Coordinates of C-alpha atoms and ligand atoms in Angstrom, one line a residue:
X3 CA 76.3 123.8 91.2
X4 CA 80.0 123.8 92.3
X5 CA 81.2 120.1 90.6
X6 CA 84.2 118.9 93.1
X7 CA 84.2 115.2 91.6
X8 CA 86.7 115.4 88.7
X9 CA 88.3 112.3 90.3
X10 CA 85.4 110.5 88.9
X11 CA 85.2 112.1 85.6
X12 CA 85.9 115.5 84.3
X13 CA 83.6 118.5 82.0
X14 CA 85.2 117.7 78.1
X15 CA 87.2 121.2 77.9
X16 CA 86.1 123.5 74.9
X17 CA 88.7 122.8 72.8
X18 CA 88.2 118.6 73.1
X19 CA 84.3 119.5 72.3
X20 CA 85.4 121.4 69.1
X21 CA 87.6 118.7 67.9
X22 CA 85.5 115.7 68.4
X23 CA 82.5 117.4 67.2
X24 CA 84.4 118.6 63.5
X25 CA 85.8 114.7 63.5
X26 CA 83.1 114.1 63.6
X27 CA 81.0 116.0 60.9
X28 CA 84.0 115.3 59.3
X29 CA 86.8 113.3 60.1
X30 CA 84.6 110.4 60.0
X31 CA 86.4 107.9 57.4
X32 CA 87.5 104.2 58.4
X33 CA 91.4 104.8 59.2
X34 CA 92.1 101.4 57.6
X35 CA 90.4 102.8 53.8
X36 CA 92.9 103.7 51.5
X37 CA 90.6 106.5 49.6
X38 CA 91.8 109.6 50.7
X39 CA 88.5 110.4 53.1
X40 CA 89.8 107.1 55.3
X41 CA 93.5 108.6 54.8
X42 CA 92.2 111.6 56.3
X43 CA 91.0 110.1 59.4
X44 CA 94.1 107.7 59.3
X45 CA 96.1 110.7 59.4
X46 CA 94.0 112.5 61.9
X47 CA 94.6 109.6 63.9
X48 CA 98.6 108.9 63.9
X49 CA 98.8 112.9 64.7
X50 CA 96.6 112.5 67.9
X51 CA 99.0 109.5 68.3
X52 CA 102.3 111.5 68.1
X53 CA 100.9 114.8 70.6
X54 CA 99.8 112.4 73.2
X55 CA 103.2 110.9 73.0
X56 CA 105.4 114.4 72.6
X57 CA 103.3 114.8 76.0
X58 CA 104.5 112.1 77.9
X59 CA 107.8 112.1 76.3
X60 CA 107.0 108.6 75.0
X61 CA 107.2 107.9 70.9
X62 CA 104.3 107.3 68.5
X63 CA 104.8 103.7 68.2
X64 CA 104.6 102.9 72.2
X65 CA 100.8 104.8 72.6
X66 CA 98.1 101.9 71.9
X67 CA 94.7 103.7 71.8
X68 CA 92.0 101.8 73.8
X69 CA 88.5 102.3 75.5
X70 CA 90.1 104.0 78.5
X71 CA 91.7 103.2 81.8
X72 CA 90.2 100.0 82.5
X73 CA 90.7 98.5 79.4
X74 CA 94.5 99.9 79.2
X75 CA 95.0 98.1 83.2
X76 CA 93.7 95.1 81.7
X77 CA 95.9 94.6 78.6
X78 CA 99.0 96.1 80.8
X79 CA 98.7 93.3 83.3
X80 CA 97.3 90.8 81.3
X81 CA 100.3 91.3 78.7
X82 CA 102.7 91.5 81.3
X83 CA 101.7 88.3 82.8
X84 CA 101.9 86.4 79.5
X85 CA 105.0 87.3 79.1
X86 CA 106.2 86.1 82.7
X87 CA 103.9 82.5 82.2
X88 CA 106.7 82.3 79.0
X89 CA 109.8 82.4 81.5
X90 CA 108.3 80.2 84.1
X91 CA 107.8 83.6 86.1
X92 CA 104.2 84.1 88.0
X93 CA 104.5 86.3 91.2
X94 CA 103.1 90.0 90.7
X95 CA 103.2 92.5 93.1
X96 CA 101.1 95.4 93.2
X97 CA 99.4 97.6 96.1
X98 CA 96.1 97.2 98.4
X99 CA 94.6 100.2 97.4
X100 CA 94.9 100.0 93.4
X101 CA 92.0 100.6 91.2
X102 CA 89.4 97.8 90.9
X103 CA 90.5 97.7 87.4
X104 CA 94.0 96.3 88.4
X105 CA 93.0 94.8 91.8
X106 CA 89.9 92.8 89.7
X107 CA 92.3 91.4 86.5
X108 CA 94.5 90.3 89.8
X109 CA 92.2 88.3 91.3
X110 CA 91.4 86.7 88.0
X111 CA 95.1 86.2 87.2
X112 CA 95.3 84.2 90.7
X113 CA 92.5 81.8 89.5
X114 CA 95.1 81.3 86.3
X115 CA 97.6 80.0 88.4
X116 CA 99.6 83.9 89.5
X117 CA 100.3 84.4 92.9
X118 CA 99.9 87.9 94.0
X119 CA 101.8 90.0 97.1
X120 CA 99.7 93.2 97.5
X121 CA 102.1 95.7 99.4
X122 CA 101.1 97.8 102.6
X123 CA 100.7 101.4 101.8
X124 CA 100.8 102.5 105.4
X125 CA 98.7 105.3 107.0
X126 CA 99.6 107.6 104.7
X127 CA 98.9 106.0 101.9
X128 CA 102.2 105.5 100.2
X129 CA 104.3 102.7 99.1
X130 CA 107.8 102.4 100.4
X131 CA 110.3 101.6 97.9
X132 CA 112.2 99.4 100.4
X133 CA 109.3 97.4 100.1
X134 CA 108.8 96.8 97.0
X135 CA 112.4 96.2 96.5
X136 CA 112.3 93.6 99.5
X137 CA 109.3 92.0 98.1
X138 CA 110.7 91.1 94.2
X139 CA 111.2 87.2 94.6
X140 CA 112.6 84.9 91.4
X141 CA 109.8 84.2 89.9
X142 CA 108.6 88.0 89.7
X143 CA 107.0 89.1 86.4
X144 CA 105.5 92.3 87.4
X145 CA 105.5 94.9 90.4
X146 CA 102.5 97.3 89.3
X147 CA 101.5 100.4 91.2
X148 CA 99.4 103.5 90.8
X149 CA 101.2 106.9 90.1
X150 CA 98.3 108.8 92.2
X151 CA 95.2 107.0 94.0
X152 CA 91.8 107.7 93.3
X153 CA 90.2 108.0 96.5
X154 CA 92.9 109.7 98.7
X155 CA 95.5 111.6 95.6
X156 CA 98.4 110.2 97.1
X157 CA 101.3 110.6 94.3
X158 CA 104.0 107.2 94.8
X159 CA 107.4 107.9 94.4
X160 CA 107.1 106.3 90.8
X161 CA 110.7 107.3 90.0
X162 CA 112.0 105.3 92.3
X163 CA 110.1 101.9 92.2
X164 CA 111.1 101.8 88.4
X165 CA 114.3 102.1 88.9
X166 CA 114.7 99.3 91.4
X167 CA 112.2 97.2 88.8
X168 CA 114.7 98.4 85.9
X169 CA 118.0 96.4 88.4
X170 CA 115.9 94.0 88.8
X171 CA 114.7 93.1 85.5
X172 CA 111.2 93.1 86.2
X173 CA 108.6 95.1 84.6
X174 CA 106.6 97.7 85.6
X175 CA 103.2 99.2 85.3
X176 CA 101.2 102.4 86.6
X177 CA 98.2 103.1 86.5
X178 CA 98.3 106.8 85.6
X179 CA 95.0 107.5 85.3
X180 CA 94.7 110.7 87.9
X181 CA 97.8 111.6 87.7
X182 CA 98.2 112.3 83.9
X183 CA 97.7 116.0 83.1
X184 CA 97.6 116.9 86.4
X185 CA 101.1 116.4 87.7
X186 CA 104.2 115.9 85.4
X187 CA 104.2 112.1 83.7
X188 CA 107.5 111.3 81.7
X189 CA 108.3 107.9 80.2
X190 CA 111.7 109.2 81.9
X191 CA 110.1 108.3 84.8
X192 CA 110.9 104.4 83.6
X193 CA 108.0 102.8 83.9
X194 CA 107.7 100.3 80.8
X195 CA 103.8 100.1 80.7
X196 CA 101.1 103.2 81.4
X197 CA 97.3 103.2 81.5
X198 CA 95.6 106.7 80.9
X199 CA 92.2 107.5 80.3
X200 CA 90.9 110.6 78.6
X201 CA 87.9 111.6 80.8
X202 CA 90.1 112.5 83.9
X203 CA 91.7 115.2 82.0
X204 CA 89.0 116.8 80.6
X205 CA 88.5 114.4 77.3
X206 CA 85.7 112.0 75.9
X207 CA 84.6 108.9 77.7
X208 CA 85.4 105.7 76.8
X209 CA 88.3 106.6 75.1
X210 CA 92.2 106.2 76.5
X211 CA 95.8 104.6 76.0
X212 CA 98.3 102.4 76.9
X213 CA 101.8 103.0 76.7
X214 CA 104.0 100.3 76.1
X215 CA 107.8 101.2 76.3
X216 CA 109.4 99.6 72.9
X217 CA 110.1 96.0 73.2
X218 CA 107.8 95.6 75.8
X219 CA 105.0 92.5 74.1
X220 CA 101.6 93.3 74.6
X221 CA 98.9 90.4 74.4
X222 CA 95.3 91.5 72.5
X223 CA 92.6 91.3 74.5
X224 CA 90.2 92.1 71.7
X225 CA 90.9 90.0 68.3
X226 CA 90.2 91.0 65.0
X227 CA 91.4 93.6 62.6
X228 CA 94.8 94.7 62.2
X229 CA 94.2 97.9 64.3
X230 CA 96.9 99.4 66.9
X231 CA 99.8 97.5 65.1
X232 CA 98.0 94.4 65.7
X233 CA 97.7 94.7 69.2
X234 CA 93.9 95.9 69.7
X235 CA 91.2 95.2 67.1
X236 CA 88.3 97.4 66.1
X237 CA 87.8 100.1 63.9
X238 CA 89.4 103.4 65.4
X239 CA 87.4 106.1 67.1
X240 CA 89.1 108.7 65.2
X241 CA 87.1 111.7 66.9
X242 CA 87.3 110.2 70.3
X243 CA 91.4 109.9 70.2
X244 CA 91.9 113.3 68.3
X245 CA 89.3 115.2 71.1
X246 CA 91.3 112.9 73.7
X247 CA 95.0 114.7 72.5
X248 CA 93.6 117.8 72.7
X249 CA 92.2 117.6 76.2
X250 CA 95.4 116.4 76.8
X251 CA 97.5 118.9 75.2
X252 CA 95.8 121.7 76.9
X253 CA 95.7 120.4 80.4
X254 CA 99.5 119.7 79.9
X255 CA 100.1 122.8 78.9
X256 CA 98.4 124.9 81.8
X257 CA 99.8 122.0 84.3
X258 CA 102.0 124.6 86.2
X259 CA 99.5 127.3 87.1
X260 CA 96.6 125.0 87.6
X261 CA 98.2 122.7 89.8
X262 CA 99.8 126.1 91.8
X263 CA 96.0 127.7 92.1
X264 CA 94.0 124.1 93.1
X265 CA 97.1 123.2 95.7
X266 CA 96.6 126.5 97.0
X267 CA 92.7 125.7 96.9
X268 CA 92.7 122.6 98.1
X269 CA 95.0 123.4 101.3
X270 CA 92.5 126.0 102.1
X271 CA 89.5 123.6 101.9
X272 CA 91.5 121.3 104.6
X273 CA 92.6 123.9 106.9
X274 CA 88.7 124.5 106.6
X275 CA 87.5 121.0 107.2
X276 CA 90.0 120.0 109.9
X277 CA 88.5 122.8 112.6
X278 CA 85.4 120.4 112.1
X279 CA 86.3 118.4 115.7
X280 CA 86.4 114.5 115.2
X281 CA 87.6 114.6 111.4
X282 CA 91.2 113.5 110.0
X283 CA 92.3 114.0 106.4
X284 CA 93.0 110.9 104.6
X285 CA 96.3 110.4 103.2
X286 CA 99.5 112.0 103.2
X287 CA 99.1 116.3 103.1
X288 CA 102.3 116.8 100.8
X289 CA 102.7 114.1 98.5
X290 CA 99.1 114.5 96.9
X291 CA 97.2 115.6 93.7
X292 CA 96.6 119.2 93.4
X293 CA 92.7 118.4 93.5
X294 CA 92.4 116.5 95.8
X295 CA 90.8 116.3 99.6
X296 CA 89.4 113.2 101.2
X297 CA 88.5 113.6 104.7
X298 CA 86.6 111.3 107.5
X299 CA 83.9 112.5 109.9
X300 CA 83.5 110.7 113.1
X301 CA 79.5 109.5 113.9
X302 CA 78.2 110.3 110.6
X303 CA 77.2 108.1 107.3
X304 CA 79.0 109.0 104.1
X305 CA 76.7 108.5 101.5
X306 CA 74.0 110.7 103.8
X307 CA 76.5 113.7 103.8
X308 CA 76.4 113.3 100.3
X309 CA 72.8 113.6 99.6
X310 CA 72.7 116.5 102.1
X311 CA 75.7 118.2 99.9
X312 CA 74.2 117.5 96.8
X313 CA 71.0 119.1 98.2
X314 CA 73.1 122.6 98.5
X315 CA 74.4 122.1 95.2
X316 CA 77.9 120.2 95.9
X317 CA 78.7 117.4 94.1
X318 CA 81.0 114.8 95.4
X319 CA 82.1 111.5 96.2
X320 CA 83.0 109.2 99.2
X321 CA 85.1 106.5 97.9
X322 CA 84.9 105.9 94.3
X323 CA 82.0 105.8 92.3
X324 CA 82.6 102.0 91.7
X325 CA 81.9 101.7 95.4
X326 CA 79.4 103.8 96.1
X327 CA 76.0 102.0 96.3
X328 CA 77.3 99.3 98.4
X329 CA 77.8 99.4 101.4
X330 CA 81.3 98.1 102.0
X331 CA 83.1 100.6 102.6
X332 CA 85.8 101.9 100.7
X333 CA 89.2 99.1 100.1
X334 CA 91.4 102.7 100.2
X335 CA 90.8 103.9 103.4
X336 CA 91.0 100.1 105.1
X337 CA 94.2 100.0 103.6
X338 CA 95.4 103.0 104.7
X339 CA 94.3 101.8 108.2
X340 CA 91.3 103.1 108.9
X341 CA 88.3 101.0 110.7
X342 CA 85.2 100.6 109.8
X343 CA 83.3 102.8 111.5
X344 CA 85.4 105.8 110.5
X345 CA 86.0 104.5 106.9
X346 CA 81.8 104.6 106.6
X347 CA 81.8 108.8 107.4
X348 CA 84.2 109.8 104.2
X349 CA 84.0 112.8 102.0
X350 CA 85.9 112.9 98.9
X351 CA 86.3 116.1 96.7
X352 CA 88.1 116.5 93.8
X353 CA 88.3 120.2 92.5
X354 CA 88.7 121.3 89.5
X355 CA 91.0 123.7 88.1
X356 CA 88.3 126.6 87.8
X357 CA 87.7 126.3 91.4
X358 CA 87.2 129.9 93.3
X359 CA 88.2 130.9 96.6
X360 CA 84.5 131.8 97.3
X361 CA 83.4 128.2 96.3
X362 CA 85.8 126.7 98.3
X363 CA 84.2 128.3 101.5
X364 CA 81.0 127.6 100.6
X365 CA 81.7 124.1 100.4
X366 CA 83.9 124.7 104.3
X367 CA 80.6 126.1 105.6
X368 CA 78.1 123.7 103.7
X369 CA 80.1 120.5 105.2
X370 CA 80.8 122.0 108.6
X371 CA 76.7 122.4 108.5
X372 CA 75.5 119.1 107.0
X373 CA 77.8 116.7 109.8
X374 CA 76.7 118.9 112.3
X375 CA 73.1 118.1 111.5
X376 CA 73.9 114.6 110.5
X377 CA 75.5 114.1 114.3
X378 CA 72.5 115.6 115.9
X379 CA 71.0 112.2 115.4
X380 CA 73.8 109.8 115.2
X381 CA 73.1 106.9 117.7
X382 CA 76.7 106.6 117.0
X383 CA 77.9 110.2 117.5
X384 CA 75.7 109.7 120.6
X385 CA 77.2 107.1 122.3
X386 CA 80.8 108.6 121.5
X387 CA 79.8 111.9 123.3
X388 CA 78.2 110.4 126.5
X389 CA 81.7 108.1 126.2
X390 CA 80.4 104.8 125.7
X391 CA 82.6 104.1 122.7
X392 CA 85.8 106.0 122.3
X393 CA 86.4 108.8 119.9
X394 CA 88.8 107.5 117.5
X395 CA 89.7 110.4 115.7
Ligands
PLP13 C1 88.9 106.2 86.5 C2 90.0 105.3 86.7 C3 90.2 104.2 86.0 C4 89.2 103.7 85.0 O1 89.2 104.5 83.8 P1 88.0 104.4 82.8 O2 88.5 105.1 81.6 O3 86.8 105.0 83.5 O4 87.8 102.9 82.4 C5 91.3 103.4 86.3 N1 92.2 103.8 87.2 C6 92.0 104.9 88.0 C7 93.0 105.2 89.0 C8 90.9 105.7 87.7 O5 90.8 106.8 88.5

């Protein structure tokens, strides 16, 4: 099998399988106990706390453990906007092709009473700063926007939007789910919240973080104990968290050569597609994640390409997994322009750091083979070849 779908979740590395699994024979205490077996687990907590935060150059006190990135976008924007309702301040501005995890909680903030600008993010799928800048009115509480999409591994100049957020005095979250431990994330970067989640960098599921830059007030979306200074109830998953910083310690610490090897991998997987006639790569070619490809095939059906791929053995995904299943297709590629038709015959694959050259063209050829078939009986394709609809790619 040759797994090319880390973008919608990642193999637990060895070392995040050790740790969770002597957690949990035995680091399996209640944090909040004050015998020295809950201590333990208390302590094995606050260190998990303090490497995930050396990481991101954040401190202890700013990482809030929660069930992962969709929980983490929630209480970002949800605590964000709280704090703006306080000052009289409800306009948020975010991006067209965020994560349904941001894009959803925005929708339900707009039934509270928020209005929402969504920003372009043009063909090649990247926000212009002018933009945002342009777009920050009075009553703005909170420009949010993703460090690298999901679907097409566009990285936004991050750097930049803070710091026009930062003269501006509003606040800013990313969504940093694919982009942490796969390209460098740095609270320097001056973003004042952060949502990660473990299973993208080769950690459990269901577990992640929020980063809250000091001062910063988070609202609880989960009452109860005193857990996460107060800020999210429920008893810790100790063995979750502590297998969580270890995934995250040893991606970070590879980052360099494994982001030189899949950029070299995944430029040769494009070259490769792009001699397929009728196809376009999605999203800028530069400013992307090292892992990732998304391309669209003129005349064919997305979700059959996948069957046919998995058939040889290739996993992957066209659009997110939220998406696939229905038949809409994907809210990333229409935003980045693309119409129907076209958006329906995309191919997304993520690769993974262990990736081989002679994997990579065996998925080339396997793709090149399975629109090829899939064309030979396109009504669509058809009609495009005898020219009664134009080609659009
Ligand atoms: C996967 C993903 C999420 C959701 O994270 P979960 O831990 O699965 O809830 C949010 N945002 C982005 C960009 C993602 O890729």
């Amino acid at each position: 099998m040759i797994y090319a779908d880390n973008a919608a979740t990642t193999k637990m590395s060895e070392a995040a399988v050790r740790t969770m699994v002597s957690m949990l024979e035995e680091g399996w205490g209640n944090a909040s106990s004050l015998y020295s077996h809950g201590q333990r687990a208390k302590e094995i907590l606050e260190k998990a706390r303090e490497d995930i935060a050396a990481v991101i150059g954040a401190e202890p006190r700013e990482i809030y453990f929660t069930s992962g990135g969709s929980e983490a976008d929630n209480q970002a924007l949800r605590s964000a906007a709280a704090f703006g309702r306080r000052k009289g301040k409800m306009h948020i501005i975010s991006t067209a092709f965020e994560h349904h995890a941001v894009l959803h909680t925005l929708k339900a903030l707009e039934k509270e009473g928020f209005a929402v600008t969504l920003l372009d993010v043009h063909e090649n799928g990247l926000v212009v700063p002018a933009e945002v800048e342009a777009a920050i009115r009075e009553d703005t509480c909170l420009v949010s926007v993703m460090y690298a999409n999901n679907e097409i591994g566009t990285i936004q100049p991050i750097r930049e939007i803070a710091a026009i957020c930062k003269e501006k005095g509003v606040l800013f979250h990313t969504d940093a789910v694919q982009a942490l431990g796969h390209i460098p994330v740095n609270a320097e970067d001056g973003f004042d919240l952060l949502s990660a989640s473990a299973h993208k960098f080769h950690g459990p599921k269901g577990v992640g973080f929020l980063y809250a830059r000091k001062g910063v007030p988070l609202t609880n979306l989960i009452e109860g104990g005193a857990q996460e200074r107060g800020k999210r109830a429920g008893t810790e998953n100790v063995p979750a968290v502590a297998a969580m910083a270890a995934a995250l310690q040893e991606t970070a610490g590879h980052m360099a050569e494994n982001a030189a090897h899949m950029t070299a991998m995944r430029d040769r997987l494009i070259e490769g597609l792009k001699q397929i006639p009728h196809s376009a790569l999605n999203g800028d070619a530069e400013k992307r994640l090292p892992g990732n490809v998304n391309f669209c095939f003129e005349g064919i059906e997305g979700e059959s390409l996948l069957l046919l791929l998995d058939d040889k053995g290739i996993c992957a995904s066209s659009g997110s997994a939220c998406t696939s299943g229905s038949l809409d297709p994907s809210h990333v590629l229409l935003a980045i322009g693309r119409v129907h038709d076209v958006a329906h015959g995309s191919l997304r694959l993520s690769i993974g750091e262990d990736i081989t050259e002679a994997q990579i063209d065996e998925i080339i050829a396997a793709v090149k083979d399975v629109v090829t078939y899939l064309r030979g009986f396109s009504p669509i394709w058809r009609d495009l070849v005898a020219g009664k609809k134009e080609f659009i790619l």
